[in-house]
């Protein structure tokens, strides 16, 4: 990511923080709900030394992926994140003949969603995660 941000670590961090926050909010929502309701139902589900625990965690990751997929799709479509199958063009020689220039930077940068849309999506994902936290605390086992 640092190379995509022109070699700047701080710019790379700024570019990736919000997309990762939104994605992880929903990934964790799916994982929390799955583990909270699966582990008590399976003997050995709470013990990391047992295969049952790791099966539940694997299933929680699959559910988390399914929960996070829509927000990741939105992030890719809105150019805040790149897809795994993104084809990157090789740098081409600059028209002046000196150095190289990234072929992707020849046009205007892709449009990103407005700040209002970013705030709305952040609020939505935080509300969903908060709802999951309320659900798992309301169903506390004795």
XYZ file of C-alpha atoms in Angstrom:
142
model
C 0.000 0.000 0.000
C 2.895 2.340 0.682
C 4.003 2.038 -2.945
C 0.439 2.740 -4.135
C 0.450 5.901 -1.991
C 3.589 7.245 -3.636
C 5.975 5.829 -1.043
C 4.421 7.612 1.940
C 3.621 5.495 4.984
C 1.365 8.162 6.525
C -0.599 8.619 3.282
C -0.927 4.850 2.982
C -2.297 4.690 6.526
C -4.804 7.468 5.793
C -5.916 5.711 2.583
C -6.494 2.345 4.242
C -7.840 3.216 7.703
C -11.492 3.912 6.842
C -11.941 1.075 4.333
C -10.434 -1.426 6.766
C -12.491 -0.067 9.662
C -15.734 -0.480 7.705
C -14.799 -3.960 6.528
C -13.641 -5.156 9.946
C -16.770 -3.836 11.681
C -18.911 -6.213 9.641
C -16.421 -9.088 9.676
C -16.368 -8.929 13.471
C -20.166 -8.719 13.592
C -20.469 -12.059 11.835
C -17.701 -13.649 13.871
C -19.058 -12.425 17.223
C -22.553 -13.716 16.572
C -21.300 -17.073 15.294
C -18.905 -17.735 18.148
C -21.304 -16.487 20.826
C -24.069 -18.871 19.831
C -21.976 -21.811 18.582
C -19.327 -22.268 21.253
C -21.706 -22.975 24.157
C -23.588 -25.521 22.036
C -20.546 -27.614 21.114
C -18.650 -29.633 23.715
C -15.060 -28.374 23.728
C -16.026 -25.309 21.672
C -14.445 -22.939 24.191
C -11.098 -24.761 24.415
C -8.433 -23.618 21.909
C -6.648 -26.949 22.380
C -9.595 -28.801 20.820
C -10.440 -29.109 17.120
C -14.046 -28.093 17.829
C -12.863 -24.609 18.781
C -10.968 -24.202 15.515
C -13.899 -25.518 13.488
C -16.178 -22.923 15.084
C -13.609 -20.188 14.468
C -13.325 -21.269 10.833
C -17.088 -21.129 10.429
C -17.135 -17.738 12.175
C -14.645 -16.454 9.613
C -16.849 -17.703 6.767
C -19.889 -15.957 8.289
C -17.799 -12.818 8.846
C -16.717 -12.894 5.208
C -20.357 -13.121 4.116
C -21.285 -10.195 6.373
C -18.381 -8.042 5.145
C -18.810 -8.841 1.447
C -21.408 -6.103 0.722
C -19.325 -3.320 2.289
C -16.195 -4.549 0.519
C -18.093 -4.527 -2.776
C -19.161 -0.925 -2.065
C -15.587 0.052 -1.179
C -14.201 -1.432 -4.407
C -16.905 0.133 -6.585
C -16.230 3.499 -4.964
C -12.441 3.228 -5.432
C -11.662 3.192 -1.721
C -10.269 -0.331 -1.896
C -8.967 -2.423 -4.746
C -10.257 -5.853 -5.632
C -8.055 -8.921 -5.523
C -8.282 -9.309 -9.284
C -7.325 -5.699 -9.974
C -4.972 -5.586 -12.930
C -2.293 -2.977 -12.464
C -0.697 -1.474 -15.520
C 3.081 -1.407 -15.760
C 4.735 2.017 -15.583
C 5.253 3.552 -19.018
C 7.877 6.006 -20.193
C 6.920 9.625 -19.590
C 6.157 11.658 -22.730
C 9.206 13.874 -22.092
C 11.421 10.790 -22.219
C 12.686 11.144 -18.657
C 11.818 8.686 -15.896
C 8.691 6.613 -15.755
C 5.105 7.444 -15.147
C 2.360 5.170 -13.893
C -0.120 4.506 -16.692
C -2.962 4.742 -14.178
C -2.025 8.322 -13.232
C -2.401 9.778 -16.734
C -6.070 10.633 -16.195
C -7.943 12.161 -13.324
C -8.095 10.083 -10.147
C -11.216 7.941 -9.781
C -14.100 9.628 -8.013
C -14.625 8.651 -4.384
C -17.858 8.927 -2.436
C -18.665 12.158 -0.674
C -17.766 12.734 2.955
C -21.470 12.415 3.747
C -21.570 8.930 2.200
C -18.419 7.912 4.089
C -19.879 9.143 7.380
C -23.173 7.349 6.665
C -21.426 4.052 5.905
C -19.247 4.397 8.996
C -22.327 5.034 11.144
C -24.136 2.096 9.546
C -21.320 -0.386 10.147
C -20.816 0.838 13.717
C -24.565 0.516 14.364
C -24.571 -3.037 13.007
C -21.565 -3.971 15.148
C -23.171 -2.268 18.159
C -26.378 -4.212 17.536
C -24.419 -7.452 17.512
C -22.752 -6.505 20.798
C -26.151 -5.787 22.348
C -27.474 -9.122 21.098
C -24.599 -11.153 22.502
C -24.786 -9.399 25.885
C -28.554 -9.891 26.126
C -28.164 -13.625 25.646
C -25.583 -14.141 28.374
C -25.507 -17.678 29.662
C -25.506 -18.334 33.418
